[in-house]
PDB file of C-alpha atoms in Angstrom:
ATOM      1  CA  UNK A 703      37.818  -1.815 -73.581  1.00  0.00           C
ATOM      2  CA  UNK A 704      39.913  -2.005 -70.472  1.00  0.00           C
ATOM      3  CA  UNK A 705      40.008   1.433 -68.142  1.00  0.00           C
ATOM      4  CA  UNK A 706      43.602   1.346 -67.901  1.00  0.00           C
ATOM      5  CA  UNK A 707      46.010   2.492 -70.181  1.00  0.00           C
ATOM      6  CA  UNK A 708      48.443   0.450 -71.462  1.00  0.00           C
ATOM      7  CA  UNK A 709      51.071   0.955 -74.201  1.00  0.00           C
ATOM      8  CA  UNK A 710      52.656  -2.135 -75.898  1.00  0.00           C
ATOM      9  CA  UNK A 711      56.365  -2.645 -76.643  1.00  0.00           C
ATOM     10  CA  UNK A 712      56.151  -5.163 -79.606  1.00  0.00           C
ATOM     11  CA  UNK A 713      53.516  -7.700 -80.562  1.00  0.00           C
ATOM     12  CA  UNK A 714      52.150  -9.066 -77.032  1.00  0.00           C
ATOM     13  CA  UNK A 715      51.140 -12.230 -78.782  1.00  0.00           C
ATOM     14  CA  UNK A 716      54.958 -12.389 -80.007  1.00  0.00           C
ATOM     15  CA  UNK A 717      56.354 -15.060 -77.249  1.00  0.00           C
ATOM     16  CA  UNK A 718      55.194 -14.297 -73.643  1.00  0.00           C
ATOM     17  CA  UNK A 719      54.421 -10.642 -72.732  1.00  0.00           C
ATOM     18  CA  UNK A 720      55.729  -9.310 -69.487  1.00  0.00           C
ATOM     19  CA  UNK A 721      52.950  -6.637 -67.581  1.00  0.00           C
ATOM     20  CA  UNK A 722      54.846  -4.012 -65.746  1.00  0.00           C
ATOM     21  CA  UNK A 723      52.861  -2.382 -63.088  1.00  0.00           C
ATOM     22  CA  UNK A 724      53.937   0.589 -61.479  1.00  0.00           C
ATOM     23  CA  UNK A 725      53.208   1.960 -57.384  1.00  0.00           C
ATOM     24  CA  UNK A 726      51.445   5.080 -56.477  1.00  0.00           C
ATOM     25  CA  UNK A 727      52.661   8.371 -57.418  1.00  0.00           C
ATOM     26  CA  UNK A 728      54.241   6.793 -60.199  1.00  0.00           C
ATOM     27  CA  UNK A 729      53.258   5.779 -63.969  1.00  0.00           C
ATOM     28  CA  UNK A 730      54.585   3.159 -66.568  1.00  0.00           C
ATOM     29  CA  UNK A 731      57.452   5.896 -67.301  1.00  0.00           C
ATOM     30  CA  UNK A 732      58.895   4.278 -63.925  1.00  0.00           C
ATOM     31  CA  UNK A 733      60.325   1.541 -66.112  1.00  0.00           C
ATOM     32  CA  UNK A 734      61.978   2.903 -68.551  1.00  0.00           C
ATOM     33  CA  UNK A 735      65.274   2.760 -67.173  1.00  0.00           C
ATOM     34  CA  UNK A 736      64.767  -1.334 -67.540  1.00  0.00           C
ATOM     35  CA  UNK A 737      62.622  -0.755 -71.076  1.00  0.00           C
ATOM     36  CA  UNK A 738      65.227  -1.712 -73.290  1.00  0.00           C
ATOM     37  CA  UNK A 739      66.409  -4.031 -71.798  1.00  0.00           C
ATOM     38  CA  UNK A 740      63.273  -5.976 -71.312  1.00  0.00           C
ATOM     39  CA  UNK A 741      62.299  -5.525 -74.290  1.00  0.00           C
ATOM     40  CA  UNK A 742      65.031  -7.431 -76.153  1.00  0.00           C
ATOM     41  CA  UNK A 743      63.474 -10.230 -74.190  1.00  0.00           C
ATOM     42  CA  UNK A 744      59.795  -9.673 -73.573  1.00  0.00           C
ATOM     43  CA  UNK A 745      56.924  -8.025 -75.479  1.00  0.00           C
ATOM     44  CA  UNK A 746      55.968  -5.660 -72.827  1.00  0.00           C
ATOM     45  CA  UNK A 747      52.455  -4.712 -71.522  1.00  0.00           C
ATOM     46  CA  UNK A 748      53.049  -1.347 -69.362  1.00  0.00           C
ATOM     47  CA  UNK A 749      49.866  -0.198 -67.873  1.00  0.00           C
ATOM     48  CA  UNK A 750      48.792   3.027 -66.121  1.00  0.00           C
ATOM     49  CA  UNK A 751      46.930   2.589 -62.385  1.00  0.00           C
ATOM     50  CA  UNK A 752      43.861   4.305 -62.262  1.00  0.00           C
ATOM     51  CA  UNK A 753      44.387   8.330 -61.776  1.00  0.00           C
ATOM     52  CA  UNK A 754      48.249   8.119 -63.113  1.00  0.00           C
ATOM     53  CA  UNK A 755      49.668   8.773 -65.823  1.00  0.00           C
ATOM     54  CA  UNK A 756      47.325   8.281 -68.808  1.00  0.00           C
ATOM     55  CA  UNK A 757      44.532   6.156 -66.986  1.00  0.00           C
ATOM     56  CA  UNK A 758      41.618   8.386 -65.605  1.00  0.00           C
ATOM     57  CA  UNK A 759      41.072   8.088 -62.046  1.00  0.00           C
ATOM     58  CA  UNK A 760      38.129   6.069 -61.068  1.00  0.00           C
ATOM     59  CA  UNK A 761      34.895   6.502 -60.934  1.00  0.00           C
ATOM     60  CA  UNK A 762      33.392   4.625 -58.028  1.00  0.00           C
ATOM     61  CA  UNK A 763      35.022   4.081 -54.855  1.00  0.00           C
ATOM     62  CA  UNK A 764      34.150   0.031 -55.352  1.00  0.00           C
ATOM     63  CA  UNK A 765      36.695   0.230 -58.388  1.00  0.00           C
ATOM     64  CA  UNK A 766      39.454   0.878 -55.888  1.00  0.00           C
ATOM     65  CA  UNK A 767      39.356  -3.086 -54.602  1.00  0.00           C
ATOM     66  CA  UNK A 768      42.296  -5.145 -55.275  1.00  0.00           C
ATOM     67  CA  UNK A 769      39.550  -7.376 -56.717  1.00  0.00           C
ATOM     68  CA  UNK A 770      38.518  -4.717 -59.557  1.00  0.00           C
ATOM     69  CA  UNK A 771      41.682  -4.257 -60.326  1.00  0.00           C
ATOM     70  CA  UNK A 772      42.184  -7.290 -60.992  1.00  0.00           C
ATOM     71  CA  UNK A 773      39.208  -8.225 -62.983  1.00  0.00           C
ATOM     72  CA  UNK A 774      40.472  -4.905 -64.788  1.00  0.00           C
ATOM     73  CA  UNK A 775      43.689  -6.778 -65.668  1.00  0.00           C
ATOM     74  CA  UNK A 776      42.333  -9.901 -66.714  1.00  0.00           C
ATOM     75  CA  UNK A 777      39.748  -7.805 -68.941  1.00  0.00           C
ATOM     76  CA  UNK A 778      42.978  -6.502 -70.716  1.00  0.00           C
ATOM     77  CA  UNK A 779      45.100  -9.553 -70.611  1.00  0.00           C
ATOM     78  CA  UNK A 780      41.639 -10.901 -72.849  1.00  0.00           C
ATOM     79  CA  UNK A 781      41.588  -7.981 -75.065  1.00  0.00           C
ATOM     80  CA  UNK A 782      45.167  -8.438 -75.952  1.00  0.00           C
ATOM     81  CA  UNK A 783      44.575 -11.581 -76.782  1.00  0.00           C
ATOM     82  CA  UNK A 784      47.376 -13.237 -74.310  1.00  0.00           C
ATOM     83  CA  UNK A 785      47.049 -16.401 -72.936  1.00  0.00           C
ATOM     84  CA  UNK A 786      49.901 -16.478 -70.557  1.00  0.00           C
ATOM     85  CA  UNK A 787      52.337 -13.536 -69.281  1.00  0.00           C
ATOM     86  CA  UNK A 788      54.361 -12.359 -66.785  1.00  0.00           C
ATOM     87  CA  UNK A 789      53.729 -10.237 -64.145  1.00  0.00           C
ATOM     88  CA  UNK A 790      55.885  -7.714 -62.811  1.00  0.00           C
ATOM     89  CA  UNK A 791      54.601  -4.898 -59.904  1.00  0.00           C
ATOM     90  CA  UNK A 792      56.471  -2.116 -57.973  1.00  0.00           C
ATOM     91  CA  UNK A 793      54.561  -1.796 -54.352  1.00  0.00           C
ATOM     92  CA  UNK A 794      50.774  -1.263 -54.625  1.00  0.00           C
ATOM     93  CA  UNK A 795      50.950  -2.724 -58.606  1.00  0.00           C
ATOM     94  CA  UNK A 796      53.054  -5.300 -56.703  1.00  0.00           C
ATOM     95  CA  UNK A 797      50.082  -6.577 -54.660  1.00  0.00           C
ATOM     96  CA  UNK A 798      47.920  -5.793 -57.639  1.00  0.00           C
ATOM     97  CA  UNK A 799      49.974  -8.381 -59.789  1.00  0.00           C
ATOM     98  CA  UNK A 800      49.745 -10.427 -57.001  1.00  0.00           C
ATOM     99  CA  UNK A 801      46.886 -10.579 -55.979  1.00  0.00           C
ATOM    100  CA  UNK A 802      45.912 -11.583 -59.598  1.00  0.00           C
ATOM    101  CA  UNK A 803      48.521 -14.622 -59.495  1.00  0.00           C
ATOM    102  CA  UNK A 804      46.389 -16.084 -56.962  1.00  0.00           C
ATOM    103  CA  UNK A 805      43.040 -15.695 -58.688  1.00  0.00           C
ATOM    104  CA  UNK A 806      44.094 -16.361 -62.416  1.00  0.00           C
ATOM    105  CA  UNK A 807      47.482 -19.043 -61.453  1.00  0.00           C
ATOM    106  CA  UNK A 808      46.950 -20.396 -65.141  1.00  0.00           C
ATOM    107  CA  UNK A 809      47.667 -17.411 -66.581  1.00  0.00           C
ATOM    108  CA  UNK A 810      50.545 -16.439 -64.925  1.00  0.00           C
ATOM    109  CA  UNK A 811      54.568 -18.209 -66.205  1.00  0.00           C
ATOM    110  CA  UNK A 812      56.306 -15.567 -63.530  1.00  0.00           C
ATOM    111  CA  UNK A 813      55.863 -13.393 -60.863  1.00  0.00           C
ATOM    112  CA  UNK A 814      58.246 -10.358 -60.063  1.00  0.00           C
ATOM    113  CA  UNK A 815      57.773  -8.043 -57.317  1.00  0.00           C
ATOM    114  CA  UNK A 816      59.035  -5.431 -54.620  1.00  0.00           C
ATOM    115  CA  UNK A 817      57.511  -3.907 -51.669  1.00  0.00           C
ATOM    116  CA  UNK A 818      53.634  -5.283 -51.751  1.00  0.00           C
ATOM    117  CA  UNK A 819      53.155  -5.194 -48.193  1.00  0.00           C
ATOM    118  CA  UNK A 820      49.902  -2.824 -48.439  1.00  0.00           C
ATOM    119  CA  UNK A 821      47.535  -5.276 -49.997  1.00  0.00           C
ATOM    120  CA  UNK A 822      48.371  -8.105 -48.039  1.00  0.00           C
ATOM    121  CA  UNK A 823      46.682  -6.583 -44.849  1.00  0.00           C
ATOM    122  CA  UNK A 824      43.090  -5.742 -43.693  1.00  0.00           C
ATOM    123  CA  UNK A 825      43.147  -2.538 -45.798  1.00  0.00           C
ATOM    124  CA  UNK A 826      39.407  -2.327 -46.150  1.00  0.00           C
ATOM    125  CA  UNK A 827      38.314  -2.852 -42.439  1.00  0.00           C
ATOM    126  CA  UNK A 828      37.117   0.076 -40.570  1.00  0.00           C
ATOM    127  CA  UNK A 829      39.863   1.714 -39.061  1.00  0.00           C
ATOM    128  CA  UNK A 830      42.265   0.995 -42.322  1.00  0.00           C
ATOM    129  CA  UNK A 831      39.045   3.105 -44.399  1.00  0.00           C
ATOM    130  CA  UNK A 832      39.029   6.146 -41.673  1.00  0.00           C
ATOM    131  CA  UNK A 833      42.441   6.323 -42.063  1.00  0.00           C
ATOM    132  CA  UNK A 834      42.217   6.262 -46.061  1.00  0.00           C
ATOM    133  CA  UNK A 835      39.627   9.041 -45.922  1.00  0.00           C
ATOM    134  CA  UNK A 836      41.635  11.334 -43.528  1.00  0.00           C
ATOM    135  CA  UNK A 837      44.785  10.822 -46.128  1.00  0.00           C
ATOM    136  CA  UNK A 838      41.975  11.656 -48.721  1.00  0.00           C
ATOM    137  CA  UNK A 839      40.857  14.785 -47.120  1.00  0.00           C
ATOM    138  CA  UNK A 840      44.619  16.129 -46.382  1.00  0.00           C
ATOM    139  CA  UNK A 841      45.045  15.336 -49.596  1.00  0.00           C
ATOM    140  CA  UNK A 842      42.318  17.723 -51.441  1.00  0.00           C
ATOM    141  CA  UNK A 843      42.664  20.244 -49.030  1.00  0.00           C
ATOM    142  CA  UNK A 844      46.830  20.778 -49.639  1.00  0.00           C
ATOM    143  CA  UNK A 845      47.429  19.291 -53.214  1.00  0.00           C
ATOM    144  CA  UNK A 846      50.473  18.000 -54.279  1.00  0.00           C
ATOM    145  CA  UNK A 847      52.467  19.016 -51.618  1.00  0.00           C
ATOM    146  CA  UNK A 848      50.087  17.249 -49.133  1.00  0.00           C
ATOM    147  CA  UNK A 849      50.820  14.461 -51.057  1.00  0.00           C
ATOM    148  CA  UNK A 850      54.849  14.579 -50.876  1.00  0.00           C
ATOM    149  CA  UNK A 851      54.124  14.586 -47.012  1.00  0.00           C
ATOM    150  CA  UNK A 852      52.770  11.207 -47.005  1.00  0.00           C
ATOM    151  CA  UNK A 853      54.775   8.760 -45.497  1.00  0.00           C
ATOM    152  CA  UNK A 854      55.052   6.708 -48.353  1.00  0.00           C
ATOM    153  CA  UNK A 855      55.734   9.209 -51.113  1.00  0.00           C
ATOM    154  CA  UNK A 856      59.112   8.770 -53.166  1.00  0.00           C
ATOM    155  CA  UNK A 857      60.555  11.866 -51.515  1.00  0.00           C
ATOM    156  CA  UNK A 858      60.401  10.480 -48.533  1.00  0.00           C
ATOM    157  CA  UNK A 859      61.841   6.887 -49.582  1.00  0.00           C
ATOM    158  CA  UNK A 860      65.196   5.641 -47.419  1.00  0.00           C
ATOM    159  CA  UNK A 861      68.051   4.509 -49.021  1.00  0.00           C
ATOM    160  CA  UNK A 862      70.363   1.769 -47.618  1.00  0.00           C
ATOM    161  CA  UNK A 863      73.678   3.048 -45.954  1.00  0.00           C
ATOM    162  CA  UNK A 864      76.652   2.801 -48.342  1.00  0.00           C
TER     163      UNK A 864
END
């Protein structure tokens, strides 16, 4: 059974399902402003990243590929019993939703997205995984509000001027 928590919002198999994928720091409660809404027109497949929300957090570092995740996603799509769905990702579930587009295109009627720039780089080359582990280690060592000093944490988001 797939790792990552999901919660359905009608029969998945019910017309085409949309898969909402949240960004870090976040969970699939980030969509439920847009829930009902959707929902009147898609089934809808929201699924917990590993280590939010409902999902456990992984393992094994090799988990953490955009590949994994992927394979993770397709293991669920499967289990659902979906043939085709839509894809919809906030920022890292963004590139995660993308980045399964372009392995599995046959599965995939529509793409929605926002802010995916982090996958779409060399984020597993040497100096991008130094700079992962010294987030990693500020992280443990000052909990949460180590985290809410990362650069890319909500808190810290900038709105556009009126």
């Amino acid at each position: 059974m797939p790792r990552m928590f999901h919660e359905l919002v009608g029969d998945p198999r019910d017309g085409v399902p949309l898969l909402l994928l949240h960004g870090m720091f976040a969970s699939r409660r980030m969509w439920d402003l847009n829930r009902e809404a959707l929902a009147a027109r898609f089934p809808l497949i929201l699924v917990d990243l590993p280590g939010h929300g409902a999902s456990p957090p992984l393992e094994d570092g090799e988990e953490a590929t955009p590949a994994a995740m992927v394979a993770e996603l397709e293991r669920l799509r499967a289990a659902l019993g979906v043939d085709r769905w839509c894809l919809c990702g906030q920022s890292f579930g963004a590139g995660i939703t993308l980045h399964y587009a372009l392995t599995h295109r046959a599965r995939v009627v529509a793409q929605a997205f926002t802010n995916s720039r982090t996958l779409f780089r060399d984020a597993f080359g040497p100096e991008e995984t130094a700079i992962r582990k010294d987030r990693i280690a500020r992280i443990g060592a000052g909990g949460r509000e180590a985290m809410g000093n990362e650069t890319f944490h909500p808190r810290n988001a900038r709105r556009f001027p009126e």
